[in-house]
Each structure stands twice: as structure tokens, then as C-alpha cells.
Amino acid sequence: MKTGRNKYIKWSYKIVFILIGLLGIKIAEFNILYRVIHWIWKIPMGGMEALIGTIITAILFIPFLFIVMNQRIRLERAEEKYKALSYFDPLTGLSNRRYFEEILTDSLIDLKKERQTGVVIFLDFDGFKHVNDNYGHEIGDLLLIEMGNRLLNCLRKEDTVSRFAGDEFLVFLPKIDQPSAPKIVNRIIEEINKPFNIKNIQIYTSTSIGLAFFPEHGTDAICLIRNADKAMYKAKLQGKNTYVMFEGE
């Protein structure tokens, strides 16, 4: 409460000083500018009201213009920072669930118009809790970063990969059919099976994957993510380190 009061007092002083400054400028309008302009351009004292008014307006307006521009720049930077926090995962640098759902929703509209198919992939890394328990969360975080990088290396430019939560990741492959998707999924499994070297610690892990295809397994983002999640849990039950396609309820 005391800090807020001090801030209020500081701003009160600033406002007072600004008002005093404006008053000083107004006084200078009659006592200095009139005489200077009259001396330089020999303009009669009685005919300078409009000219002096324009000059004073400019003097008052320019500082406020710079203030407004500065505030605008700060707001734009704040908006960019907020957008980064809203759409991207701070740990891995990948997009987050919110971004994924929005991109997926927009992409499904295009796929529907073009009569194309696509697939949502839900990944969960096997034994990740064991890594955190044995090596600590710092190693676990570094492992997640490396996992994200490996996923990116397995995908095409038009694909989207996001961190869903914890050690769960989402991938969207547009314009791909059921026969083609397993090729990419198997490549992901092979990459994740390769050992990770985190701070001289060699870590072995695997991933369980669920797939849901548009439009066969859902026509909206939430439905596809949910069904891919269900398929992923079936992959867990089948022994992990594999993938399962959603087959309906």
C-alpha cells in the first residue's frame, strides 16, 4: 500500500511540473516569442497572434507525439511478448496446445475444402518419470528439449509439432493418408529409440503413439486430439514403443 502511495505522489509531482511548464510556455509566448519574431521579420506586434499560436501548438504537440509513439512501441513489444507466452512452450521452444488447436482448426477447414485427409499424432514418452526420479528434473527438462528437436527432424516443413503437457507431444500431418502415415511414425519411433546423451548421461527411452485421421476419426480439433490420445493409451497397453490407429469407440 505504501509503494502505491509513493508512486501516486511521484506522478502528482510530475503533473504539477508539466502544468507549470505549460504555464511558463504561455508566458513566454507573450514576453519572448512576440518580441523575437517582431525583431527578425519586422511583423507588426498586433498581427502575430495566429503565427504565435501555430508555433506554440507545435511546441506543445511534438513532445506529446514522441510520448505517444514511445508508448505505442512499448505496447507492441508487450503484445509480442504476450503472444510468445501464449502460443509457445518456454522450455522446448515448440508451440503449445493452444497454438496447436488453433492451427489444426484452420487447417481442417482447408483440408475439407480441398477434400484432403490429415492425421493427428499423440505421443507419450515411456519411462519419463523414471528419468526425473533418478537423474532430477534438470536432466528431464534437457531430455524434453532433445525430444522436441528429434521430432522436428522427422517431420516435413508443413507439419506442426507442439508440446501438449509434461512429456506428451502433438503432431499434425496435413495432406497425408493412412498408408503414408506409418512411414513417418516409424521414423519417429526409430529416432526416439536412439540413446540420448544428456550431460554425459546416456538415456534410453521410447514412445507410445496414437493416430487419429481426418475426417474418418473426427472433423474438429478437439475430437481428433481426444481420439489420438485414446489410441496412444492402447499403444501403452500393447507394450509401449509402438503406435496404434484409432478404431472407434
Short mmCIF file of N, CA, C and O in Angstrom, two decimals, residues 83 86-88 94-112 118-120 156-162 170-175 214 219-222 224-225:
data_model
loop_
_atom_site.label_atom_id
_atom_site.label_comp_id
_atom_site.label_asym_id
_atom_site.label_seq_id
_atom_site.Cartn_x
_atom_site.Cartn_y
_atom_site.Cartn_z
N LYS A 83 2.19 -12.74 -26.83
CA LYS A 83 1.89 -13.76 -27.84
C LYS A 83 2.84 -14.94 -27.72
O LYS A 83 2.44 -16.10 -27.84
N SER A 86 1.81 -16.94 -24.85
CA SER A 86 0.51 -17.57 -25.05
C SER A 86 0.57 -18.76 -26.00
O SER A 86 -0.20 -19.70 -25.86
N TYR A 87 1.47 -18.72 -26.97
CA TYR A 87 1.46 -19.73 -28.02
C TYR A 87 2.67 -20.65 -28.05
O TYR A 87 2.69 -21.60 -28.82
N PHE A 88 3.66 -20.40 -27.22
CA PHE A 88 4.87 -21.21 -27.28
C PHE A 88 5.27 -21.73 -25.91
O PHE A 88 5.09 -21.07 -24.89
N LEU A 94 8.89 -25.07 -28.66
CA LEU A 94 7.85 -25.50 -29.59
C LEU A 94 6.55 -24.75 -29.29
O LEU A 94 6.41 -24.12 -28.25
N SER A 95 5.61 -24.84 -30.22
CA SER A 95 4.30 -24.28 -29.95
C SER A 95 3.61 -25.10 -28.86
O SER A 95 3.96 -26.25 -28.61
N ASN A 96 2.61 -24.50 -28.21
CA ASN A 96 1.90 -25.20 -27.15
C ASN A 96 0.54 -25.71 -27.62
O ASN A 96 0.19 -25.60 -28.79
N ARG A 97 -0.21 -26.24 -26.67
CA ARG A 97 -1.50 -26.85 -27.01
C ARG A 97 -2.45 -25.83 -27.62
O ARG A 97 -3.15 -26.14 -28.59
N ARG A 98 -2.49 -24.62 -27.08
CA ARG A 98 -3.41 -23.60 -27.58
C ARG A 98 -3.12 -23.29 -29.05
O ARG A 98 -4.04 -23.22 -29.88
N TYR A 99 -1.85 -23.09 -29.36
CA TYR A 99 -1.46 -22.81 -30.75
C TYR A 99 -1.82 -23.99 -31.65
O TYR A 99 -2.32 -23.80 -32.77
N PHE A 100 -1.55 -25.20 -31.18
CA PHE A 100 -1.82 -26.40 -31.97
C PHE A 100 -3.30 -26.49 -32.32
O PHE A 100 -3.66 -26.78 -33.47
N GLU A 101 -4.16 -26.26 -31.34
CA GLU A 101 -5.60 -26.36 -31.58
C GLU A 101 -6.07 -25.33 -32.59
O GLU A 101 -6.91 -25.62 -33.45
N GLU A 102 -5.52 -24.10 -32.51
CA GLU A 102 -5.92 -23.06 -33.46
C GLU A 102 -5.43 -23.37 -34.88
O GLU A 102 -6.19 -23.23 -35.85
N ILE A 103 -4.17 -23.79 -34.99
CA ILE A 103 -3.63 -24.15 -36.31
C ILE A 103 -4.39 -25.33 -36.89
O ILE A 103 -4.72 -25.37 -38.08
N LEU A 104 -4.67 -26.32 -36.04
CA LEU A 104 -5.38 -27.51 -36.51
C LEU A 104 -6.78 -27.15 -36.99
O LEU A 104 -7.23 -27.63 -38.04
N THR A 105 -7.46 -26.29 -36.25
CA THR A 105 -8.82 -25.88 -36.64
C THR A 105 -8.81 -25.20 -38.00
O THR A 105 -9.64 -25.50 -38.87
N ASP A 106 -7.87 -24.28 -38.22
CA ASP A 106 -7.77 -23.59 -39.51
C ASP A 106 -7.39 -24.56 -40.63
O ASP A 106 -7.92 -24.47 -41.75
N SER A 107 -6.48 -25.48 -40.33
CA SER A 107 -6.03 -26.43 -41.36
C SER A 107 -7.15 -27.38 -41.77
O SER A 107 -7.25 -27.75 -42.95
N LEU A 108 -7.99 -27.77 -40.82
CA LEU A 108 -9.08 -28.70 -41.14
C LEU A 108 -10.08 -28.06 -42.09
O LEU A 108 -10.66 -28.75 -42.95
N ILE A 109 -10.28 -26.76 -41.97
CA ILE A 109 -11.16 -26.05 -42.90
C ILE A 109 -10.62 -26.14 -44.32
O ILE A 109 -11.36 -26.42 -45.27
N ASP A 110 -9.31 -25.93 -44.46
CA ASP A 110 -8.69 -26.02 -45.79
C ASP A 110 -8.73 -27.44 -46.33
O ASP A 110 -8.98 -27.65 -47.53
N LEU A 111 -8.45 -28.41 -45.46
CA LEU A 111 -8.48 -29.81 -45.91
C LEU A 111 -9.87 -30.21 -46.38
O LEU A 111 -10.02 -30.95 -47.36
N LYS A 112 -10.88 -29.72 -45.68
CA LYS A 112 -12.26 -30.04 -46.06
C LYS A 112 -12.59 -29.45 -47.44
O LYS A 112 -13.21 -30.11 -48.28
N GLY A 118 -5.80 -35.82 -43.29
CA GLY A 118 -4.69 -35.45 -42.42
C GLY A 118 -4.71 -36.34 -41.20
O GLY A 118 -5.67 -37.09 -40.98
N VAL A 119 -3.68 -36.27 -40.39
CA VAL A 119 -3.61 -37.12 -39.20
C VAL A 119 -3.05 -36.35 -38.02
O VAL A 119 -2.12 -35.55 -38.15
N VAL A 120 -3.67 -36.56 -36.86
CA VAL A 120 -3.18 -36.03 -35.59
C VAL A 120 -2.47 -37.16 -34.86
O VAL A 120 -3.02 -38.26 -34.72
N ARG A 156 8.02 -32.88 -41.94
CA ARG A 156 8.11 -32.01 -43.10
C ARG A 156 7.92 -30.55 -42.68
O ARG A 156 7.51 -30.27 -41.54
N LYS A 157 8.20 -29.63 -43.58
CA LYS A 157 8.06 -28.21 -43.27
C LYS A 157 6.61 -27.83 -42.97
O LYS A 157 6.34 -26.95 -42.14
N GLU A 158 5.68 -28.48 -43.65
CA GLU A 158 4.27 -28.13 -43.46
C GLU A 158 3.63 -28.77 -42.23
O GLU A 158 2.49 -28.49 -41.89
N ASP A 159 4.36 -29.64 -41.54
CA ASP A 159 3.83 -30.31 -40.36
C ASP A 159 3.96 -29.42 -39.12
O ASP A 159 4.78 -28.50 -39.10
N THR A 160 3.17 -29.71 -38.12
CA THR A 160 3.18 -28.94 -36.88
C THR A 160 3.44 -29.87 -35.71
O THR A 160 2.82 -30.93 -35.59
N VAL A 161 4.37 -29.49 -34.83
CA VAL A 161 4.64 -30.25 -33.61
C VAL A 161 4.53 -29.32 -32.42
O VAL A 161 5.03 -28.18 -32.46
N SER A 162 3.86 -29.78 -31.37
CA SER A 162 3.63 -28.96 -30.18
C SER A 162 3.82 -29.80 -28.93
O SER A 162 3.61 -31.02 -28.95
N LEU A 170 2.16 -33.34 -29.45
CA LEU A 170 1.18 -33.46 -30.52
C LEU A 170 1.84 -33.14 -31.86
O LEU A 170 2.66 -32.23 -31.95
N VAL A 171 1.44 -33.89 -32.87
CA VAL A 171 1.94 -33.65 -34.23
C VAL A 171 0.75 -33.67 -35.18
O VAL A 171 -0.14 -34.51 -35.04
N PHE A 172 0.75 -32.75 -36.12
CA PHE A 172 -0.29 -32.74 -37.15
C PHE A 172 0.36 -32.83 -38.52
O PHE A 172 1.24 -32.03 -38.86
N LEU A 173 -0.07 -33.84 -39.30
CA LEU A 173 0.43 -34.03 -40.65
C LEU A 173 -0.70 -33.77 -41.64
O LEU A 173 -1.60 -34.60 -41.77
N PRO A 174 -0.70 -32.63 -42.31
CA PRO A 174 -1.75 -32.36 -43.30
C PRO A 174 -1.47 -33.07 -44.62
O PRO A 174 -0.32 -33.37 -44.95
N LYS A 175 -2.55 -33.34 -45.34
CA LYS A 175 -2.46 -33.93 -46.68
C LYS A 175 -1.65 -35.23 -46.67
O LYS A 175 -0.70 -35.41 -47.45
N PHE A 214 -8.27 -37.42 -40.07
CA PHE A 214 -9.35 -36.55 -40.53
C PHE A 214 -9.72 -36.96 -41.96
O PHE A 214 -8.83 -37.17 -42.79
N THR A 219 -13.92 -34.60 -37.12
CA THR A 219 -13.91 -33.47 -38.05
C THR A 219 -13.57 -32.15 -37.37
O THR A 219 -13.61 -31.11 -38.00
N ASP A 220 -13.23 -32.20 -36.09
CA ASP A 220 -12.81 -30.98 -35.39
C ASP A 220 -11.57 -31.28 -34.56
O ASP A 220 -11.23 -32.45 -34.30
N ALA A 221 -10.89 -30.23 -34.15
CA ALA A 221 -9.60 -30.37 -33.49
C ALA A 221 -9.71 -31.14 -32.17
O ALA A 221 -8.91 -32.05 -31.91
N ILE A 222 -10.67 -30.79 -31.33
CA ILE A 222 -10.79 -31.41 -30.02
C ILE A 222 -11.05 -32.91 -30.16
O ILE A 222 -10.46 -33.73 -29.45
N LEU A 224 -10.31 -34.94 -32.69
CA LEU A 224 -9.14 -35.64 -33.22
C LEU A 224 -8.06 -35.82 -32.15
O LEU A 224 -7.44 -36.89 -32.04
N ILE A 225 -7.83 -34.79 -31.36
CA ILE A 225 -6.83 -34.88 -30.29
C ILE A 225 -7.26 -35.93 -29.26
O ILE A 225 -6.45 -36.75 -28.80
#
